[in-house]
Amino acid sequence: MVPTAYLKKLFSTATMVSLSMALIAGCSTPPASSPPEGSAPSTTTSTETPAATADLQPKKGGTITIGIANEPDQLDIHKTGMAVANQIAGNLGASLVTQDPDTLEFKPYLAESWQVSEDGKTWTFKIRTDVKFHDGTAMTAKSIAETYQRALNPETAAKVAGSNLSEVESVEASDDTTLVLHLKQPFAPLLQFLSDPGWLQPLSMQAIEQAGDKYARQPVGVGPWKFEKWENGQSISFTRNEEFAWADPIFKNQGAPYADRLVYRFIAENQTLLAALDSGSIDIARGVVAKDVAKYRDNPQFEVKEMLRNGLGLFVMLNTRKPVFQDVEVRQALNKAINKEAIMKAVIQGEGVVSYGPLPPSLFGYDESVKDYGLTYQVDEAKALLEKAGYTKNAQGLYEKDGKPLKLDLLTQTGTWAQASQLIQAMLKDIGVEVNIVTLEWGALVDTATKGSFDMTLMGYTLNDPDVLYLFLHSSQADSGLNFSYVKDEKMDELLVKGRTTVDSAARKDVYKEVQKYVVEQAWWVPIYTEKQFNVVRKPVEGVGIHPLRGLMYHDSWVNQ
Amino acid sequence: MSQANPAVISPSQKQVPVREDGVLLKLWQNPKSRYSMIILLIVIAVGIMGPWFAPHDPTKPYYESLLAEPSAEHLLGTDSIGRDVFSRLLHGTRVTLMVAVMAVSITFITGTFIGVTSAFIGGVVDTILMRIMDILLAIPNIIMAMAIVAILGPSLTNAMIAVGIAGIPKYARLTRGSTLAVKSSGYVEASRAVGTSNARILLFQIMPNIMSTLLVYTTLQIGIAILDTAALSFIGLGAQPPTPEWGTMLSEGKEYISDAWWLATFPGISISIVVFSVNILGDALRDILDPKSN
Amino acid sequence: MKQYILQRLASGLIVLLGISIFSFALIHLIPGDPIRIMLGENATAEQVHALREQLGLNQPLVTQYFQYLANVLQGDLGTSFKTGRPVLSEILERFPATVKLAASGMFLAICIGITMGVLAARFKDTFIDFSAMSIATLGVSVPSFWLGILLIMLFTVKLGWLPIAGGTGFRDLILPAVTLGVLASTVISRLTRAGMVEVLSFDYIRTARAKGLGEGAVLFIHAFRNAMIPVVTIIGLQIASLLGGTVIIERVFDWPGLGSLAISSIASRDFPLVQGIILFIGVIFVLVNMLVDIVYSLIDPRIEVGQTKEGTS
């Protein structure tokens, strides 16, 4: 049908924006995996496993029901671009390598071992042989190679999976146990991406062929949970994979899951989600916001699982296509006019950390010293900078230049961002800049930002590797990617390429140290905060784990009934 | 089709112009409508003068007192970003009333125009217009309003337009029914026989006669408009921040319903009281002006 | 009679066609050139031209519309942008839940409305009348989403009596159905009251009373039956509009029906789905109304006269 066809394209520009609803998904919910070594300070990790429950013996049986706001579009992990699809499909899958939640070291999982060539461009993985797909076929190196070939095939148009493998030139399996990835250039985030049981899990080609179009709603993987059914608009449920004997070594439970079923229930209204948790309709509420979390902390019937978001939770992108923001002094002035602490306190009750640079403390390469050189709230300096840039106050108390008052549009979406945008508006009003808030729903916001017809937009991202900055700040991403600020800066490009190709972690850290410093100096963004993400678990369910980069883990979970 | 709501729509069978001078008096004599009128007069007064009495700037955040309980400083407490709820409620009265009045004006003007034109010209024009109204009537108000806002983009003005448009079809059908009843009455035919121009008939005979029915329905429509705007705000398609509109305040407040009761309660009660009074007044007006229709 | 039914069917058909035009037009009402929107600002003129050609948008609108209509008649309402599934199956999966909610809401509305109406009429101009009618008015004066949340807070969170978001079972149905019922009961109670007040003033009721019949018998055997005709009419008409009335309530109670689908599809700008939902609801509305009208004309020949006088429009 004609109109549908073109609108479908229209829609896909909104969702795809090269890849990345998943990265920038505005409103919270913990995603999947992340970076190596030493980057994560103590705030990142989970709260407690209460001593009382530690001695209990896990029991078999029961159902664990998880309440979550968004329903995925589909579970064909290559074709979806939604973060929530990855979270849910992660239960169906397993990863080549795994990442220790405490040390953040990479360890063998589906790959028993791996080797990297001298030039860093050939990776050889030895694949274990005892793994079976849910449809009964055996998983071999060949299955994984075919899975990645499918993700790389332009016809599949794989969004996030394709982007995670974008530096892979080719994949091959020389025999059932040997998988070889040939890279275009050394690619530092590779293991990080391969440690994710969602996007890059092995898929059963046989199941894909048999199911055809229906595969998107009856996925088949190798993970601890088997797809059971999808009730449209309500829930997706999984049953225990009885044969599962190849658990991720980071879990205590090395066999099949304890619970009989795992159910994701979709509840769009926040108040309804909480009421469902309170009344026991669901056992786990995902993405509980800071303001609601206090009452669960004090209640012994609930356990709060928290982690710092793997990404900058909130920042303002200034659009450098607009003449006003081509002036670095104006960009810096806005950075100094916004009181990040006040916003963090009001919007997320202080449950997070203030951000001064483009990376959060939870990501590899975060530089502590950004707090010292970052731009802080200094109203007088902000005004001075604007005056230096040639702006003068007019009769209405607004700054103006060449007779044009400083009036800026700020894109935002409903929810917590609405509050933040109103605070920013009030703060900028205080220094004499008028802000007009434009509230759009998420798809429309990304659309508008991609097209560049805005002055400022709120944004947030989540990814497990600092290479995310390449997607947001490299000139190649300016016209159709996520570089909404339209940064086209040679030095920036050079640093970002160096960041993704430097495999040695100490050297890589230095690169990102420089990246952060440069981004702060250029002030293309106004970083605001990175929030803690909360999940609340209701008592009969025990043993829910949290990985600082993957979020909640259910393999050790059981129902105490 | 006849999906007109008989509770409000029924082409009045009145053949004779009603004397309307006594209406206000009658409204005043009935205790229910008297209290409604008093309440609405107070609300309108607040809408006009409220902002002068607001103790704080309704958009100014007080960072040091977020979600503060009602106190002497903040009579109805503060919201999640520290704005004074009382001041927002006062300013919001004006915004909310304006939106309702504007939306109903859109409904009233367009609906009356279509209805009268349809009835007066008749024939093909009538058929076409009424078929279009039937089509629009088949789409539930709120879905229609949502679709319109989705197309125009969310803003208070667009919400107002959407709510206004969504109300037109019922209104046009009502007007048409009333106009037909008057048109077929003896005295219109009589004036036509003596050569009175169409314009005169329309202005001096039809309009005054259908006004009473329209007045009833317009009053009730104000309540519907306030509720529809609030519903749009609930799904994020209403007023844009930081505009203090009651529906938006209620919608923001619902997120804090268990830890800051004052946020949703006051705008919720305000909306309910105003809509309730409007409905009572509308019913009373109908009893007086259009008794047969009940 | 036959002629009336035929006439009724014909006018229904015209309206259905109109709805299809409206839903088709919806997508063309999005401001701006869709191709430009689609390709973004950096597109070249060639790209724009090529895409327009490829998508058939260079064809006259009328041609595009007939293509659309032909597809719709074959049950092809297009494909959802979000899920890539046929719009019709998305809608049909959600529709039963909405029917369930609307039917239960209607049932409750009838119970509440008739009880209140009869009570108010029997005790006309007393405190009972006043309270019943005030409550009825209050039902349409409170924002439904607020009422819904308050009910959840009370019955689910505070008292723990009823579940929320547990599925579409009976216990899950109670709260949303009550909310909807309260909303829809207002018109019914008013009409019942008005009808009963009128009937109760008739002579035969006085006669019945004089004969020493019990009050219950007078009310329910003699008066009620006669007062119910307008009420039954409005109930028929309300069924259709209730389908739309569930939109907000479904969202509040996380009820997986057509209403929550409508909201989420508008939020995700899934236009084929929005278009499909509008078309679908419109068709249901027209069919239900047609059915109601025809059934009444069969039951009560007087209605036909009333209808045609008002014009079948």
PDB file of C-alpha atoms in Angstrom, chain A residues 139-337:
ATOM      1  CA  MET A 139      25.209 -24.498  18.596  1.00  0.00           C
ATOM      2  CA  THR A 140      28.567 -24.446  16.858  1.00  0.00           C
ATOM      3  CA  ALA A 141      31.077 -21.844  15.750  1.00  0.00           C
ATOM      4  CA  LYS A 142      29.266 -21.990  12.447  1.00  0.00           C
ATOM      5  CA  SER A 143      25.953 -20.946  14.044  1.00  0.00           C
ATOM      6  CA  ILE A 144      27.634 -17.918  15.565  1.00  0.00           C
ATOM      7  CA  ALA A 145      29.343 -17.035  12.304  1.00  0.00           C
ATOM      8  CA  GLU A 146      26.006 -17.235  10.486  1.00  0.00           C
ATOM      9  CA  THR A 147      24.348 -15.140  13.160  1.00  0.00           C
ATOM     10  CA  TYR A 148      26.934 -12.382  12.762  1.00  0.00           C
ATOM     11  CA  GLN A 149      26.827 -12.649   8.999  1.00  0.00           C
ATOM     12  CA  ARG A 150      23.090 -12.108   9.228  1.00  0.00           C
ATOM     13  CA  ALA A 151      23.630  -9.066  11.437  1.00  0.00           C
ATOM     14  CA  LEU A 152      26.166  -7.673   8.980  1.00  0.00           C
ATOM     15  CA  ASN A 153      24.037  -8.336   5.922  1.00  0.00           C
ATOM     16  CA  PRO A 154      22.645  -5.010   4.725  1.00  0.00           C
ATOM     17  CA  GLU A 155      19.352  -6.737   3.922  1.00  0.00           C
ATOM     18  CA  THR A 156      18.831  -7.499   7.592  1.00  0.00           C
ATOM     19  CA  ALA A 157      19.339  -3.804   8.344  1.00  0.00           C
ATOM     20  CA  ALA A 158      20.432  -4.771  11.845  1.00  0.00           C
ATOM     21  CA  LYS A 159      20.367  -1.671  13.991  1.00  0.00           C
ATOM     22  CA  VAL A 160      22.310  -1.996  17.210  1.00  0.00           C
ATOM     23  CA  ALA A 161      23.696  -5.476  16.511  1.00  0.00           C
ATOM     24  CA  GLY A 162      24.969  -4.209  13.167  1.00  0.00           C
ATOM     25  CA  SER A 163      26.533  -1.156  14.722  1.00  0.00           C
ATOM     26  CA  ASN A 164      28.229  -3.221  17.421  1.00  0.00           C
ATOM     27  CA  LEU A 165      29.825  -5.290  14.684  1.00  0.00           C
ATOM     28  CA  SER A 166      30.464  -2.352  12.374  1.00  0.00           C
ATOM     29  CA  GLU A 167      34.239  -2.710  12.555  1.00  0.00           C
ATOM     30  CA  VAL A 168      34.010  -6.386  11.606  1.00  0.00           C
ATOM     31  CA  GLU A 169      35.097  -6.982   8.038  1.00  0.00           C
ATOM     32  CA  SER A 170      34.115 -10.651   7.904  1.00  0.00           C
ATOM     33  CA  VAL A 171      33.293 -13.644  10.086  1.00  0.00           C
ATOM     34  CA  GLU A 172      34.096 -17.257   9.439  1.00  0.00           C
ATOM     35  CA  ALA A 173      34.012 -20.621  11.174  1.00  0.00           C
ATOM     36  CA  SER A 174      36.846 -22.842  10.008  1.00  0.00           C
ATOM     37  CA  ASP A 175      35.362 -25.772  11.948  1.00  0.00           C
ATOM     38  CA  ASP A 176      32.677 -26.360  14.558  1.00  0.00           C
ATOM     39  CA  THR A 177      34.782 -24.955  17.353  1.00  0.00           C
ATOM     40  CA  THR A 178      36.706 -22.121  15.720  1.00  0.00           C
ATOM     41  CA  LEU A 179      35.225 -18.703  15.098  1.00  0.00           C
ATOM     42  CA  VAL A 180      37.320 -16.014  13.462  1.00  0.00           C
ATOM     43  CA  LEU A 181      36.463 -12.314  13.317  1.00  0.00           C
ATOM     44  CA  HIS A 182      38.422 -10.171  10.863  1.00  0.00           C
ATOM     45  CA  LEU A 183      38.333  -6.486  11.783  1.00  0.00           C
ATOM     46  CA  LYS A 184      38.838  -3.457   9.575  1.00  0.00           C
ATOM     47  CA  GLN A 185      40.995  -1.913  12.251  1.00  0.00           C
ATOM     48  CA  PRO A 186      41.719  -2.665  15.899  1.00  0.00           C
ATOM     49  CA  PHE A 187      38.506  -2.082  17.807  1.00  0.00           C
ATOM     50  CA  ALA A 188      38.734  -1.549  21.544  1.00  0.00           C
ATOM     51  CA  PRO A 189      35.082  -2.039  22.523  1.00  0.00           C
ATOM     52  CA  LEU A 190      34.808  -5.452  20.819  1.00  0.00           C
ATOM     53  CA  LEU A 191      34.931  -7.702  23.904  1.00  0.00           C
ATOM     54  CA  GLN A 192      32.591  -5.368  25.665  1.00  0.00           C
ATOM     55  CA  PHE A 193      30.000  -5.810  22.947  1.00  0.00           C
ATOM     56  CA  LEU A 194      30.606  -9.556  22.784  1.00  0.00           C
ATOM     57  CA  SER A 195      29.913  -9.895  26.508  1.00  0.00           C
ATOM     58  CA  ASP A 196      26.321  -8.892  25.987  1.00  0.00           C
ATOM     59  CA  PRO A 197      23.817 -11.782  25.986  1.00  0.00           C
ATOM     60  CA  GLY A 198      21.304  -9.636  24.141  1.00  0.00           C
ATOM     61  CA  TRP A 199      22.363  -7.974  20.896  1.00  0.00           C
ATOM     62  CA  LEU A 200      25.123 -10.386  19.902  1.00  0.00           C
ATOM     63  CA  GLN A 201      23.737 -13.716  21.108  1.00  0.00           C
ATOM     64  CA  PRO A 202      23.837 -16.723  18.783  1.00  0.00           C
ATOM     65  CA  LEU A 203      20.600 -17.301  16.886  1.00  0.00           C
ATOM     66  CA  SER A 204      19.290 -20.535  15.430  1.00  0.00           C
ATOM     67  CA  MET A 205      19.346 -20.121  11.667  1.00  0.00           C
ATOM     68  CA  GLN A 206      17.097 -23.125  11.337  1.00  0.00           C
ATOM     69  CA  ALA A 207      14.456 -21.484  13.505  1.00  0.00           C
ATOM     70  CA  ILE A 208      14.744 -18.258  11.553  1.00  0.00           C
ATOM     71  CA  GLU A 209      14.268 -20.052   8.258  1.00  0.00           C
ATOM     72  CA  GLN A 210      11.353 -22.087   9.510  1.00  0.00           C
ATOM     73  CA  ALA A 211       9.496 -19.278  11.187  1.00  0.00           C
ATOM     74  CA  GLY A 212      10.046 -16.711   8.452  1.00  0.00           C
ATOM     75  CA  ASP A 213       8.258 -13.482   9.295  1.00  0.00           C
ATOM     76  CA  LYS A 214       6.947 -14.972  12.503  1.00  0.00           C
ATOM     77  CA  TYR A 215      10.427 -15.305  13.983  1.00  0.00           C
ATOM     78  CA  ALA A 216      10.210 -11.789  15.402  1.00  0.00           C
ATOM     79  CA  ARG A 217       7.556 -13.081  17.793  1.00  0.00           C
ATOM     80  CA  GLN A 218       8.904 -16.556  18.509  1.00  0.00           C
ATOM     81  CA  PRO A 219      12.643 -16.168  18.970  1.00  0.00           C
ATOM     82  CA  VAL A 220      15.007 -19.045  19.601  1.00  0.00           C
ATOM     83  CA  GLY A 221      18.293 -18.775  21.460  1.00  0.00           C
ATOM     84  CA  VAL A 222      20.609 -20.784  23.681  1.00  0.00           C
ATOM     85  CA  GLY A 223      19.827 -19.090  26.974  1.00  0.00           C
ATOM     86  CA  PRO A 224      18.345 -20.243  30.282  1.00  0.00           C
ATOM     87  CA  TRP A 225      14.820 -19.224  29.297  1.00  0.00           C
ATOM     88  CA  LYS A 226      12.724 -20.430  26.385  1.00  0.00           C
ATOM     89  CA  PHE A 227      10.191 -18.236  24.693  1.00  0.00           C
ATOM     90  CA  GLU A 228       6.660 -19.235  25.676  1.00  0.00           C
ATOM     91  CA  LYS A 229       4.177 -16.630  24.459  1.00  0.00           C
ATOM     92  CA  TRP A 230       3.583 -12.997  23.726  1.00  0.00           C
ATOM     93  CA  GLU A 231       0.259 -11.520  24.699  1.00  0.00           C
ATOM     94  CA  ASN A 232       0.096  -8.359  22.733  1.00  0.00           C
ATOM     95  CA  GLY A 233      -0.065  -5.259  24.906  1.00  0.00           C
ATOM     96  CA  GLN A 234       0.214  -7.329  28.065  1.00  0.00           C
ATOM     97  CA  SER A 235       3.126  -9.627  28.564  1.00  0.00           C
ATOM     98  CA  ILE A 236       5.896 -11.793  27.218  1.00  0.00           C
ATOM     99  CA  SER A 237       6.562 -15.016  29.061  1.00  0.00           C
ATOM    100  CA  PHE A 238       9.397 -17.491  29.131  1.00  0.00           C
ATOM    101  CA  THR A 239       9.640 -21.003  30.539  1.00  0.00           C
ATOM    102  CA  ARG A 240      12.655 -22.649  32.076  1.00  0.00           C
ATOM    103  CA  ASN A 241      15.053 -24.279  29.620  1.00  0.00           C
ATOM    104  CA  GLU A 242      15.309 -27.653  31.368  1.00  0.00           C
ATOM    105  CA  GLU A 243      18.361 -28.663  29.404  1.00  0.00           C
ATOM    106  CA  PHE A 244      20.306 -25.568  30.285  1.00  0.00           C
ATOM    107  CA  ALA A 245      23.655 -26.733  31.638  1.00  0.00           C
ATOM    108  CA  TRP A 246      25.946 -24.041  30.286  1.00  0.00           C
ATOM    109  CA  ALA A 247      25.302 -21.182  32.672  1.00  0.00           C
ATOM    110  CA  ASP A 248      27.389 -18.049  32.673  1.00  0.00           C
ATOM    111  CA  PRO A 249      30.261 -18.676  35.138  1.00  0.00           C
ATOM    112  CA  ILE A 250      29.473 -15.491  37.049  1.00  0.00           C
ATOM    113  CA  PHE A 251      26.375 -17.166  38.529  1.00  0.00           C
ATOM    114  CA  LYS A 252      26.168 -19.471  41.524  1.00  0.00           C
ATOM    115  CA  ASN A 253      23.487 -21.502  39.810  1.00  0.00           C
ATOM    116  CA  GLN A 254      25.154 -23.488  37.060  1.00  0.00           C
ATOM    117  CA  GLY A 255      22.058 -25.382  35.995  1.00  0.00           C
ATOM    118  CA  ALA A 256      18.610 -24.484  34.707  1.00  0.00           C
ATOM    119  CA  PRO A 257      16.840 -21.520  36.330  1.00  0.00           C
ATOM    120  CA  TYR A 258      14.942 -22.147  39.571  1.00  0.00           C
ATOM    121  CA  ALA A 259      11.637 -20.545  38.679  1.00  0.00           C
ATOM    122  CA  ASP A 260       9.262 -22.240  36.249  1.00  0.00           C
ATOM    123  CA  ARG A 261       8.409 -19.088  34.392  1.00  0.00           C
ATOM    124  CA  LEU A 262       9.723 -15.594  33.846  1.00  0.00           C
ATOM    125  CA  VAL A 263       7.125 -13.059  32.780  1.00  0.00           C
ATOM    126  CA  TYR A 264       7.558  -9.478  31.594  1.00  0.00           C
ATOM    127  CA  ARG A 265       4.419  -7.438  32.047  1.00  0.00           C
ATOM    128  CA  PHE A 266       4.040  -4.071  30.344  1.00  0.00           C
ATOM    129  CA  ILE A 267       2.614  -1.256  32.420  1.00  0.00           C
ATOM    130  CA  ALA A 268       2.903   2.181  30.878  1.00  0.00           C
ATOM    131  CA  GLU A 269       1.650   4.329  33.757  1.00  0.00           C
ATOM    132  CA  ASN A 270       4.160   4.752  36.542  1.00  0.00           C
ATOM    133  CA  GLN A 271       1.522   4.901  39.287  1.00  0.00           C
ATOM    134  CA  THR A 272      -0.079   1.731  37.984  1.00  0.00           C
ATOM    135  CA  LEU A 273       3.297  -0.001  37.918  1.00  0.00           C
ATOM    136  CA  LEU A 274       3.894   0.856  41.561  1.00  0.00           C
ATOM    137  CA  ALA A 275       0.388  -0.189  42.554  1.00  0.00           C
ATOM    138  CA  ALA A 276       0.979  -3.498  40.787  1.00  0.00           C
ATOM    139  CA  LEU A 277       4.164  -3.973  42.808  1.00  0.00           C
ATOM    140  CA  ASP A 278       2.475  -3.001  46.073  1.00  0.00           C
ATOM    141  CA  SER A 279      -0.381  -5.392  45.466  1.00  0.00           C
ATOM    142  CA  GLY A 280       1.858  -8.260  44.416  1.00  0.00           C
ATOM    143  CA  SER A 281       0.707  -8.469  40.780  1.00  0.00           C
ATOM    144  CA  ILE A 282       4.351  -8.148  39.841  1.00  0.00           C
ATOM    145  CA  ASP A 283       7.450  -9.212  41.776  1.00  0.00           C
ATOM    146  CA  ILE A 284       9.964  -6.822  40.297  1.00  0.00           C
ATOM    147  CA  ALA A 285       9.428  -3.248  39.124  1.00  0.00           C
ATOM    148  CA  ARG A 286      12.004  -2.069  36.605  1.00  0.00           C
ATOM    149  CA  GLY A 287      13.001   1.548  36.285  1.00  0.00           C
ATOM    150  CA  VAL A 288      11.477   2.884  39.494  1.00  0.00           C
ATOM    151  CA  VAL A 289      12.213   6.587  39.705  1.00  0.00           C
ATOM    152  CA  ALA A 290      14.122   8.141  42.579  1.00  0.00           C
ATOM    153  CA  LYS A 291      11.144   9.881  44.164  1.00  0.00           C
ATOM    154  CA  ASP A 292       9.271   6.597  44.579  1.00  0.00           C
ATOM    155  CA  VAL A 293      12.136   4.547  45.890  1.00  0.00           C
ATOM    156  CA  ALA A 294      12.332   5.789  49.471  1.00  0.00           C
ATOM    157  CA  LYS A 295       9.264   3.977  50.745  1.00  0.00           C
ATOM    158  CA  TYR A 296      10.599   0.664  49.419  1.00  0.00           C
ATOM    159  CA  ARG A 297      13.953   1.170  51.059  1.00  0.00           C
ATOM    160  CA  ASP A 298      12.329   1.377  54.465  1.00  0.00           C
ATOM    161  CA  ASN A 299      10.064  -1.594  53.902  1.00  0.00           C
ATOM    162  CA  PRO A 300      11.594  -4.994  54.718  1.00  0.00           C
ATOM    163  CA  GLN A 301       9.221  -6.633  52.280  1.00  0.00           C
ATOM    164  CA  PHE A 302      11.107  -5.075  49.396  1.00  0.00           C
ATOM    165  CA  GLU A 303      14.674  -4.999  48.247  1.00  0.00           C
ATOM    166  CA  VAL A 304      15.985  -2.086  46.202  1.00  0.00           C
ATOM    167  CA  LYS A 305      18.561  -2.891  43.540  1.00  0.00           C
ATOM    168  CA  GLU A 306      20.387   0.130  42.265  1.00  0.00           C
ATOM    169  CA  MET A 307      23.154   0.999  39.845  1.00  0.00           C
ATOM    170  CA  LEU A 308      24.525   4.158  38.359  1.00  0.00           C
ATOM    171  CA  ARG A 309      23.401   4.530  34.768  1.00  0.00           C
ATOM    172  CA  ASN A 310      26.018   3.475  32.185  1.00  0.00           C
ATOM    173  CA  GLY A 311      25.830   6.724  30.434  1.00  0.00           C
ATOM    174  CA  LEU A 312      25.124  10.378  30.839  1.00  0.00           C
ATOM    175  CA  GLY A 313      21.574  10.570  32.145  1.00  0.00           C
ATOM    176  CA  LEU A 314      20.821  14.130  31.213  1.00  0.00           C
ATOM    177  CA  PHE A 315      22.611  16.714  29.173  1.00  0.00           C
ATOM    178  CA  VAL A 316      21.720  19.606  26.915  1.00  0.00           C
ATOM    179  CA  MET A 317      22.982  19.481  23.348  1.00  0.00           C
ATOM    180  CA  LEU A 318      23.598  22.884  21.842  1.00  0.00           C
ATOM    181  CA  ASN A 319      23.021  22.998  18.105  1.00  0.00           C
ATOM    182  CA  THR A 320      26.117  24.474  16.463  1.00  0.00           C
ATOM    183  CA  ARG A 321      24.297  24.842  13.167  1.00  0.00           C
ATOM    184  CA  LYS A 322      22.777  27.922  14.789  1.00  0.00           C
ATOM    185  CA  PRO A 323      24.990  31.002  14.660  1.00  0.00           C
ATOM    186  CA  VAL A 324      24.407  31.743  18.321  1.00  0.00           C
ATOM    187  CA  PHE A 325      26.087  28.488  19.319  1.00  0.00           C
ATOM    188  CA  GLN A 326      28.990  28.825  16.961  1.00  0.00           C
ATOM    189  CA  ASP A 327      30.349  31.122  19.596  1.00  0.00           C
ATOM    190  CA  VAL A 328      32.207  29.120  22.251  1.00  0.00           C
ATOM    191  CA  GLU A 329      31.684  31.871  24.816  1.00  0.00           C
ATOM    192  CA  VAL A 330      27.912  31.566  24.541  1.00  0.00           C
ATOM    193  CA  ARG A 331      28.147  27.798  24.945  1.00  0.00           C
ATOM    194  CA  GLN A 332      30.331  28.211  28.017  1.00  0.00           C
ATOM    195  CA  ALA A 333      28.015  30.858  29.404  1.00  0.00           C
ATOM    196  CA  LEU A 334      25.072  28.471  29.315  1.00  0.00           C
ATOM    197  CA  ASN A 335      27.203  25.847  31.046  1.00  0.00           C
ATOM    198  CA  LYS A 336      27.812  28.305  33.848  1.00  0.00           C
ATOM    199  CA  ALA A 337      24.238  29.489  34.077  1.00  0.00           C
TER     200      ALA A 337
END
